[in-house]
Amino acid sequence: KNIDAGPYVCGAKNKAGTDKKQTSLQVFVQPQIIHLKNETTFENGQTTLICEAEGEPVPEITWKRAIDGITFSEGDKSPDGRIEVKGQHGKSSLHIKDVKLSDSGRYDCEAASRIGGHQKSMYLDIEYAPTFVSNQTLYYSWEGNPINISCEVLSNPIASVHWRRGKLVLPAKNTTHLKTYSAGRKLILEIAPTSDNDFGRYNCTATNRLGTRHQEYTL
């Protein structure tokens, strides 16, 4: 065990006298990652991923980003300067600033020395305010012809999405010709126009804890 390391003295004695010699025992210990955990941050923010390892000799720590296989070691910086790695005696910190959605995913930490290595993985989750996927905001129809207006939203965490017309949340009482239903990431507004009053502007609103976004559609 590691506690067995240190100096040892061998002594010999007989009638003619005594003698002793000292030697030292060095115990090598396989690298072992002892601290690495998943992290959550938000878009355009900053975060630090920490990996700690122990072993004898002290292992060197390397990071690998799974999405593209790029590796980062102590002192490394990404070409855009957003990512930097600093290390000290078995501890490595990977700092990311101006976080992008593309930074999310799995990161592998590897601790290695001349007698072996140990690897563990963690996941970086990035939260962001709702964004609208479709650029189509103008739709055409006529009285009696049903049409679907699709509001597709990306967000993390999942957003609460609803349709409005003015201050009225849809569907509302006495609006049986207006229906909403979900299809994956989309909230679809089905309109069966019965008069000129059904044409005009409709608003899709998406909200999560990072913000609220609106997109206007015209029929």
PDB file of C-alpha atoms in Angstrom:
ATOM      1  CA  LYS A   1       0.000   0.000   0.000  1.00  0.00           C
ATOM      2  CA  ASN A   2       0.993   3.616  -0.375  1.00  0.00           C
ATOM      3  CA  ILE A   3       1.490   3.937   3.390  1.00  0.00           C
ATOM      4  CA  ASP A   4       4.262   1.331   3.167  1.00  0.00           C
ATOM      5  CA  ALA A   5       6.457   3.762   1.233  1.00  0.00           C
ATOM      6  CA  GLY A   6       9.438   5.364   2.914  1.00  0.00           C
ATOM      7  CA  PRO A   7      12.893   4.561   4.369  1.00  0.00           C
ATOM      8  CA  TYR A   8      13.748   1.175   5.823  1.00  0.00           C
ATOM      9  CA  VAL A   9      16.873   0.257   7.851  1.00  0.00           C
ATOM     10  CA  CYS A  10      18.448  -3.181   7.841  1.00  0.00           C
ATOM     11  CA  GLY A  11      20.715  -3.928  10.785  1.00  0.00           C
ATOM     12  CA  ALA A  12      23.067  -6.825  11.502  1.00  0.00           C
ATOM     13  CA  LYS A  13      24.933  -7.640  14.717  1.00  0.00           C
ATOM     14  CA  ASN A  14      27.321 -10.302  15.992  1.00  0.00           C
ATOM     15  CA  LYS A  15      30.161 -10.536  18.511  1.00  0.00           C
ATOM     16  CA  ALA A  16      32.474  -8.697  16.168  1.00  0.00           C
ATOM     17  CA  GLY A  17      30.213  -5.678  15.864  1.00  0.00           C
ATOM     18  CA  THR A  18      27.167  -4.180  14.173  1.00  0.00           C
ATOM     19  CA  ASP A  19      26.324  -2.733  10.815  1.00  0.00           C
ATOM     20  CA  LYS A  20      23.278  -1.201   9.194  1.00  0.00           C
ATOM     21  CA  LYS A  21      22.189   0.070   5.819  1.00  0.00           C
ATOM     22  CA  GLN A  22      19.243   2.226   4.808  1.00  0.00           C
ATOM     23  CA  THR A  23      17.108   1.779   1.739  1.00  0.00           C
ATOM     24  CA  SER A  24      13.908   3.360   0.492  1.00  0.00           C
ATOM     25  CA  LEU A  25      10.696   1.795  -0.805  1.00  0.00           C
ATOM     26  CA  GLN A  26       8.699   3.689  -3.412  1.00  0.00           C
ATOM     27  CA  VAL A  27       5.160   2.410  -3.960  1.00  0.00           C
ATOM     28  CA  PHE A  28       3.587   3.076  -7.335  1.00  0.00           C
ATOM     29  CA  VAL A  29      -0.185   3.598  -7.362  1.00  0.00           C
ATOM     30  CA  GLN A  30      -2.377   3.336 -10.443  1.00  0.00           C
ATOM     31  CA  PRO A  31      -4.066   6.629 -11.407  1.00  0.00           C
ATOM     32  CA  GLN A  32      -7.608   6.955 -10.093  1.00  0.00           C
ATOM     33  CA  ILE A  33     -10.059   9.757 -10.908  1.00  0.00           C
ATOM     34  CA  ILE A  34     -11.686  10.778  -7.635  1.00  0.00           C
ATOM     35  CA  HIS A  35     -13.769  13.805  -8.663  1.00  0.00           C
ATOM     36  CA  LEU A  36     -15.686  14.415 -11.894  1.00  0.00           C
ATOM     37  CA  LYS A  37     -19.351  15.395 -12.152  1.00  0.00           C
ATOM     38  CA  ASN A  38     -21.916  16.544 -14.685  1.00  0.00           C
ATOM     39  CA  GLU A  39     -22.416  20.288 -15.052  1.00  0.00           C
ATOM     40  CA  THR A  40     -25.207  22.563 -16.245  1.00  0.00           C
ATOM     41  CA  THR A  41     -24.719  26.103 -17.524  1.00  0.00           C
ATOM     42  CA  PHE A  42     -26.480  28.522 -19.848  1.00  0.00           C
ATOM     43  CA  GLU A  43     -25.826  29.886 -23.315  1.00  0.00           C
ATOM     44  CA  ASN A  44     -23.380  32.838 -23.412  1.00  0.00           C
ATOM     45  CA  GLY A  45     -22.401  32.178 -19.792  1.00  0.00           C
ATOM     46  CA  GLN A  46     -19.286  30.504 -18.442  1.00  0.00           C
ATOM     47  CA  THR A  47     -18.496  27.272 -16.635  1.00  0.00           C
ATOM     48  CA  THR A  48     -15.561  25.286 -15.259  1.00  0.00           C
ATOM     49  CA  LEU A  49     -15.253  21.508 -15.505  1.00  0.00           C
ATOM     50  CA  ILE A  50     -13.034  19.973 -12.815  1.00  0.00           C
ATOM     51  CA  CYS A  51     -11.301  16.606 -12.847  1.00  0.00           C
ATOM     52  CA  GLU A  52      -9.235  15.418  -9.885  1.00  0.00           C
ATOM     53  CA  ALA A  53      -7.079  12.301  -9.802  1.00  0.00           C
ATOM     54  CA  GLU A  54      -4.636  10.638  -7.459  1.00  0.00           C
ATOM     55  CA  GLY A  55      -1.813   8.173  -7.957  1.00  0.00           C
ATOM     56  CA  GLU A  56       1.930   7.755  -7.601  1.00  0.00           C
ATOM     57  CA  PRO A  57       3.543   9.271  -9.504  1.00  0.00           C
ATOM     58  CA  VAL A  58       0.981  12.066  -9.776  1.00  0.00           C
ATOM     59  CA  PRO A  59      -0.873  11.495 -13.065  1.00  0.00           C
ATOM     60  CA  GLU A  60      -1.181  13.975 -15.896  1.00  0.00           C
ATOM     61  CA  ILE A  61      -4.747  14.855 -16.855  1.00  0.00           C
ATOM     62  CA  THR A  62      -6.080  15.255 -20.389  1.00  0.00           C
ATOM     63  CA  TRP A  63      -9.567  16.253 -21.545  1.00  0.00           C
ATOM     64  CA  LYS A  64     -11.273  15.057 -24.725  1.00  0.00           C
ATOM     65  CA  ARG A  65     -14.448  16.532 -26.206  1.00  0.00           C
ATOM     66  CA  ALA A  66     -16.447  13.602 -27.542  1.00  0.00           C
ATOM     67  CA  ILE A  67     -18.331  15.472 -30.270  1.00  0.00           C
ATOM     68  CA  ASP A  68     -15.172  16.206 -32.285  1.00  0.00           C
ATOM     69  CA  GLY A  69     -12.387  14.297 -30.508  1.00  0.00           C
ATOM     70  CA  ILE A  70     -10.382  17.449 -29.727  1.00  0.00           C
ATOM     71  CA  THR A  71      -8.086  17.050 -26.702  1.00  0.00           C
ATOM     72  CA  PHE A  72      -7.003  19.660 -24.154  1.00  0.00           C
ATOM     73  CA  SER A  73      -4.067  19.386 -21.742  1.00  0.00           C
ATOM     74  CA  GLU A  74      -2.633  21.732 -19.118  1.00  0.00           C
ATOM     75  CA  GLY A  75      -1.947  25.154 -20.624  1.00  0.00           C
ATOM     76  CA  ASP A  76      -3.936  24.509 -23.806  1.00  0.00           C
ATOM     77  CA  LYS A  77      -6.309  27.074 -25.305  1.00  0.00           C
ATOM     78  CA  SER A  78      -8.853  26.684 -28.074  1.00  0.00           C
ATOM     79  CA  PRO A  79      -8.188  28.665 -31.296  1.00  0.00           C
ATOM     80  CA  ASP A  80     -11.006  31.104 -30.443  1.00  0.00           C
ATOM     81  CA  GLY A  81      -9.685  31.583 -26.898  1.00  0.00           C
ATOM     82  CA  ARG A  82     -12.940  30.518 -25.237  1.00  0.00           C
ATOM     83  CA  ILE A  83     -11.601  27.292 -23.734  1.00  0.00           C
ATOM     84  CA  GLU A  84      -8.558  27.110 -21.460  1.00  0.00           C
ATOM     85  CA  VAL A  85      -7.136  24.332 -19.302  1.00  0.00           C
ATOM     86  CA  LYS A  86      -5.210  24.909 -16.080  1.00  0.00           C
ATOM     87  CA  GLY A  87      -3.789  22.228 -13.817  1.00  0.00           C
ATOM     88  CA  GLN A  88      -2.001  21.699 -10.521  1.00  0.00           C
ATOM     89  CA  HIS A  89      -0.894  18.486  -8.795  1.00  0.00           C
ATOM     90  CA  GLY A  90      -3.585  16.047  -9.910  1.00  0.00           C
ATOM     91  CA  LYS A  91      -6.331  18.606 -10.526  1.00  0.00           C
ATOM     92  CA  SER A  92      -7.340  19.969 -13.928  1.00  0.00           C
ATOM     93  CA  SER A  93      -9.826  22.768 -14.644  1.00  0.00           C
ATOM     94  CA  LEU A  94     -11.323  23.219 -18.103  1.00  0.00           C
ATOM     95  CA  HIS A  95     -12.819  26.715 -18.265  1.00  0.00           C
ATOM     96  CA  ILE A  96     -15.302  27.691 -20.989  1.00  0.00           C
ATOM     97  CA  LYS A  97     -16.444  31.278 -21.494  1.00  0.00           C
ATOM     98  CA  ASP A  98     -19.058  32.676 -23.906  1.00  0.00           C
ATOM     99  CA  VAL A  99     -20.651  29.218 -23.870  1.00  0.00           C
ATOM    100  CA  LYS A 100     -22.143  28.015 -27.157  1.00  0.00           C
ATOM    101  CA  LEU A 101     -24.739  25.300 -27.684  1.00  0.00           C
ATOM    102  CA  SER A 102     -22.092  23.334 -29.583  1.00  0.00           C
ATOM    103  CA  ASP A 103     -20.110  23.036 -26.318  1.00  0.00           C
ATOM    104  CA  SER A 104     -22.723  20.668 -24.877  1.00  0.00           C
ATOM    105  CA  GLY A 105     -22.239  16.929 -24.663  1.00  0.00           C
ATOM    106  CA  ARG A 106     -19.790  14.412 -23.255  1.00  0.00           C
ATOM    107  CA  TYR A 107     -16.297  15.255 -22.031  1.00  0.00           C
ATOM    108  CA  ASP A 108     -13.791  12.524 -21.182  1.00  0.00           C
ATOM    109  CA  CYS A 109     -11.155  13.006 -18.491  1.00  0.00           C
ATOM    110  CA  GLU A 110      -8.099  10.756 -18.615  1.00  0.00           C
ATOM    111  CA  ALA A 111      -5.510  10.529 -15.846  1.00  0.00           C
ATOM    112  CA  ALA A 112      -2.295   8.815 -16.955  1.00  0.00           C
ATOM    113  CA  SER A 113       1.151   8.046 -15.590  1.00  0.00           C
ATOM    114  CA  ARG A 114       3.924   5.692 -16.638  1.00  0.00           C
ATOM    115  CA  ILE A 115       2.260   2.793 -14.834  1.00  0.00           C
ATOM    116  CA  GLY A 116      -1.271   3.104 -16.170  1.00  0.00           C
ATOM    117  CA  GLY A 117      -4.321   5.245 -16.783  1.00  0.00           C
ATOM    118  CA  HIS A 118      -7.943   5.818 -15.745  1.00  0.00           C
ATOM    119  CA  GLN A 119     -10.753   7.483 -17.707  1.00  0.00           C
ATOM    120  CA  LYS A 120     -14.177   8.800 -16.755  1.00  0.00           C
ATOM    121  CA  SER A 121     -16.806  10.843 -18.585  1.00  0.00           C
ATOM    122  CA  MET A 122     -19.087  13.725 -17.654  1.00  0.00           C
ATOM    123  CA  TYR A 123     -21.812  15.609 -19.498  1.00  0.00           C
ATOM    124  CA  LEU A 124     -22.231  19.343 -19.980  1.00  0.00           C
ATOM    125  CA  ASP A 125     -25.857  20.436 -20.348  1.00  0.00           C
ATOM    126  CA  ILE A 126     -26.491  23.915 -21.740  1.00  0.00           C
ATOM    127  CA  GLU A 127     -29.740  25.725 -21.082  1.00  0.00           C
ATOM    128  CA  TYR A 128     -31.037  28.407 -23.429  1.00  0.00           C
ATOM    129  CA  ALA A 129     -34.067  30.602 -23.989  1.00  0.00           C
ATOM    130  CA  PRO A 130     -36.693  29.574 -26.558  1.00  0.00           C
ATOM    131  CA  THR A 131     -35.930  30.054 -30.248  1.00  0.00           C
ATOM    132  CA  PHE A 132     -38.313  29.670 -33.169  1.00  0.00           C
ATOM    133  CA  VAL A 133     -37.332  27.244 -35.911  1.00  0.00           C
ATOM    134  CA  SER A 134     -39.551  28.197 -38.840  1.00  0.00           C
ATOM    135  CA  ASN A 135     -39.206  31.449 -40.756  1.00  0.00           C
ATOM    136  CA  GLN A 136     -42.615  31.067 -42.404  1.00  0.00           C
ATOM    137  CA  THR A 137     -44.910  33.586 -40.775  1.00  0.00           C
ATOM    138  CA  LEU A 138     -47.338  34.354 -43.619  1.00  0.00           C
ATOM    139  CA  TYR A 139     -50.161  31.929 -44.454  1.00  0.00           C
ATOM    140  CA  TYR A 140     -53.009  32.086 -46.987  1.00  0.00           C
ATOM    141  CA  SER A 141     -56.503  30.585 -46.865  1.00  0.00           C
ATOM    142  CA  TRP A 142     -60.143  31.459 -47.441  1.00  0.00           C
ATOM    143  CA  GLU A 143     -63.467  31.116 -45.630  1.00  0.00           C
ATOM    144  CA  GLY A 144     -64.331  27.491 -44.997  1.00  0.00           C
ATOM    145  CA  ASN A 145     -60.822  26.227 -45.798  1.00  0.00           C
ATOM    146  CA  PRO A 146     -59.022  24.896 -42.676  1.00  0.00           C
ATOM    147  CA  ILE A 147     -55.324  25.701 -42.352  1.00  0.00           C
ATOM    148  CA  ASN A 148     -52.622  24.736 -39.881  1.00  0.00           C
ATOM    149  CA  ILE A 149     -50.155  27.333 -38.612  1.00  0.00           C
ATOM    150  CA  SER A 150     -47.124  25.676 -37.057  1.00  0.00           C
ATOM    151  CA  CYS A 151     -45.067  27.159 -34.212  1.00  0.00           C
ATOM    152  CA  GLU A 152     -41.900  25.085 -33.686  1.00  0.00           C
ATOM    153  CA  VAL A 153     -39.744  25.921 -30.671  1.00  0.00           C
ATOM    154  CA  LEU A 154     -36.289  24.834 -29.494  1.00  0.00           C
ATOM    155  CA  SER A 155     -35.387  25.403 -25.847  1.00  0.00           C
ATOM    156  CA  ASN A 156     -33.711  23.895 -22.802  1.00  0.00           C
ATOM    157  CA  PRO A 157     -35.442  23.385 -20.463  1.00  0.00           C
ATOM    158  CA  ILE A 158     -38.615  22.687 -22.454  1.00  0.00           C
ATOM    159  CA  ALA A 159     -40.697  25.803 -22.941  1.00  0.00           C
ATOM    160  CA  SER A 160     -44.355  26.385 -22.241  1.00  0.00           C
ATOM    161  CA  VAL A 161     -45.908  27.373 -25.580  1.00  0.00           C
ATOM    162  CA  HIS A 162     -49.299  28.897 -26.322  1.00  0.00           C
ATOM    163  CA  TRP A 163     -51.134  30.829 -29.015  1.00  0.00           C
ATOM    164  CA  ARG A 164     -52.747  34.230 -28.559  1.00  0.00           C
ATOM    165  CA  ARG A 165     -54.802  36.622 -30.567  1.00  0.00           C
ATOM    166  CA  GLY A 166     -54.497  39.991 -28.955  1.00  0.00           C
ATOM    167  CA  LYS A 167     -54.912  39.293 -25.234  1.00  0.00           C
ATOM    168  CA  LEU A 168     -57.013  36.186 -25.827  1.00  0.00           C
ATOM    169  CA  VAL A 169     -55.338  32.826 -25.209  1.00  0.00           C
ATOM    170  CA  LEU A 170     -56.383  30.259 -27.816  1.00  0.00           C
ATOM    171  CA  PRO A 171     -58.467  28.198 -27.994  1.00  0.00           C
ATOM    172  CA  ALA A 172     -61.063  30.164 -26.044  1.00  0.00           C
ATOM    173  CA  LYS A 173     -64.795  29.917 -25.459  1.00  0.00           C
ATOM    174  CA  ASN A 174     -66.921  30.344 -28.567  1.00  0.00           C
ATOM    175  CA  THR A 175     -63.929  29.651 -30.837  1.00  0.00           C
ATOM    176  CA  THR A 176     -64.714  26.096 -31.903  1.00  0.00           C
ATOM    177  CA  HIS A 177     -63.212  26.854 -35.325  1.00  0.00           C
ATOM    178  CA  LEU A 178     -59.835  27.438 -33.612  1.00  0.00           C
ATOM    179  CA  LYS A 179     -57.994  24.429 -32.190  1.00  0.00           C
ATOM    180  CA  THR A 180     -54.459  23.757 -30.946  1.00  0.00           C
ATOM    181  CA  TYR A 181     -52.561  20.494 -30.676  1.00  0.00           C
ATOM    182  CA  SER A 182     -48.979  19.414 -30.103  1.00  0.00           C
ATOM    183  CA  ALA A 183     -46.794  17.469 -32.524  1.00  0.00           C
ATOM    184  CA  GLY A 184     -43.296  16.957 -31.153  1.00  0.00           C
ATOM    185  CA  ARG A 185     -41.664  20.370 -30.743  1.00  0.00           C
ATOM    186  CA  LYS A 186     -44.542  22.075 -32.554  1.00  0.00           C
ATOM    187  CA  LEU A 187     -47.724  23.652 -31.260  1.00  0.00           C
ATOM    188  CA  ILE A 188     -50.102  23.797 -34.202  1.00  0.00           C
ATOM    189  CA  LEU A 189     -52.968  26.240 -34.493  1.00  0.00           C
ATOM    190  CA  GLU A 190     -55.754  24.921 -36.705  1.00  0.00           C
ATOM    191  CA  ILE A 191     -57.998  27.638 -38.085  1.00  0.00           C
ATOM    192  CA  ALA A 192     -61.173  27.054 -40.080  1.00  0.00           C
ATOM    193  CA  PRO A 193     -62.036  30.633 -41.117  1.00  0.00           C
ATOM    194  CA  THR A 194     -65.730  31.463 -40.881  1.00  0.00           C
ATOM    195  CA  SER A 195     -65.528  35.210 -41.544  1.00  0.00           C
ATOM    196  CA  ASP A 196     -63.161  38.073 -42.255  1.00  0.00           C
ATOM    197  CA  ASN A 197     -62.604  38.388 -38.503  1.00  0.00           C
ATOM    198  CA  ASP A 198     -60.541  35.185 -38.517  1.00  0.00           C
ATOM    199  CA  PHE A 199     -57.914  36.701 -40.798  1.00  0.00           C
ATOM    200  CA  GLY A 200     -55.132  38.818 -39.377  1.00  0.00           C
ATOM    201  CA  ARG A 201     -52.379  38.416 -36.800  1.00  0.00           C
ATOM    202  CA  TYR A 202     -51.775  35.549 -34.380  1.00  0.00           C
ATOM    203  CA  ASN A 203     -49.016  35.347 -31.790  1.00  0.00           C
ATOM    204  CA  CYS A 204     -47.058  32.321 -30.567  1.00  0.00           C
ATOM    205  CA  THR A 205     -45.417  32.749 -27.146  1.00  0.00           C
ATOM    206  CA  ALA A 206     -42.776  30.431 -25.687  1.00  0.00           C
ATOM    207  CA  THR A 207     -41.482  30.702 -22.109  1.00  0.00           C
ATOM    208  CA  ASN A 208     -38.924  28.929 -19.944  1.00  0.00           C
ATOM    209  CA  ARG A 209     -36.899  30.103 -16.945  1.00  0.00           C
ATOM    210  CA  LEU A 210     -34.335  31.756 -19.228  1.00  0.00           C
ATOM    211  CA  GLY A 211     -36.795  33.995 -21.014  1.00  0.00           C
ATOM    212  CA  THR A 212     -39.915  34.575 -23.088  1.00  0.00           C
ATOM    213  CA  ARG A 213     -40.005  34.900 -26.864  1.00  0.00           C
ATOM    214  CA  HIS A 214     -42.806  35.883 -29.244  1.00  0.00           C
ATOM    215  CA  GLN A 215     -43.336  35.261 -32.928  1.00  0.00           C
ATOM    216  CA  GLU A 216     -46.133  36.810 -34.963  1.00  0.00           C
ATOM    217  CA  TYR A 217     -47.951  35.015 -37.774  1.00  0.00           C
ATOM    218  CA  THR A 218     -50.322  36.503 -40.313  1.00  0.00           C
ATOM    219  CA  LEU A 219     -53.244  34.735 -41.949  1.00  0.00           C
TER     220      LEU A 219
END
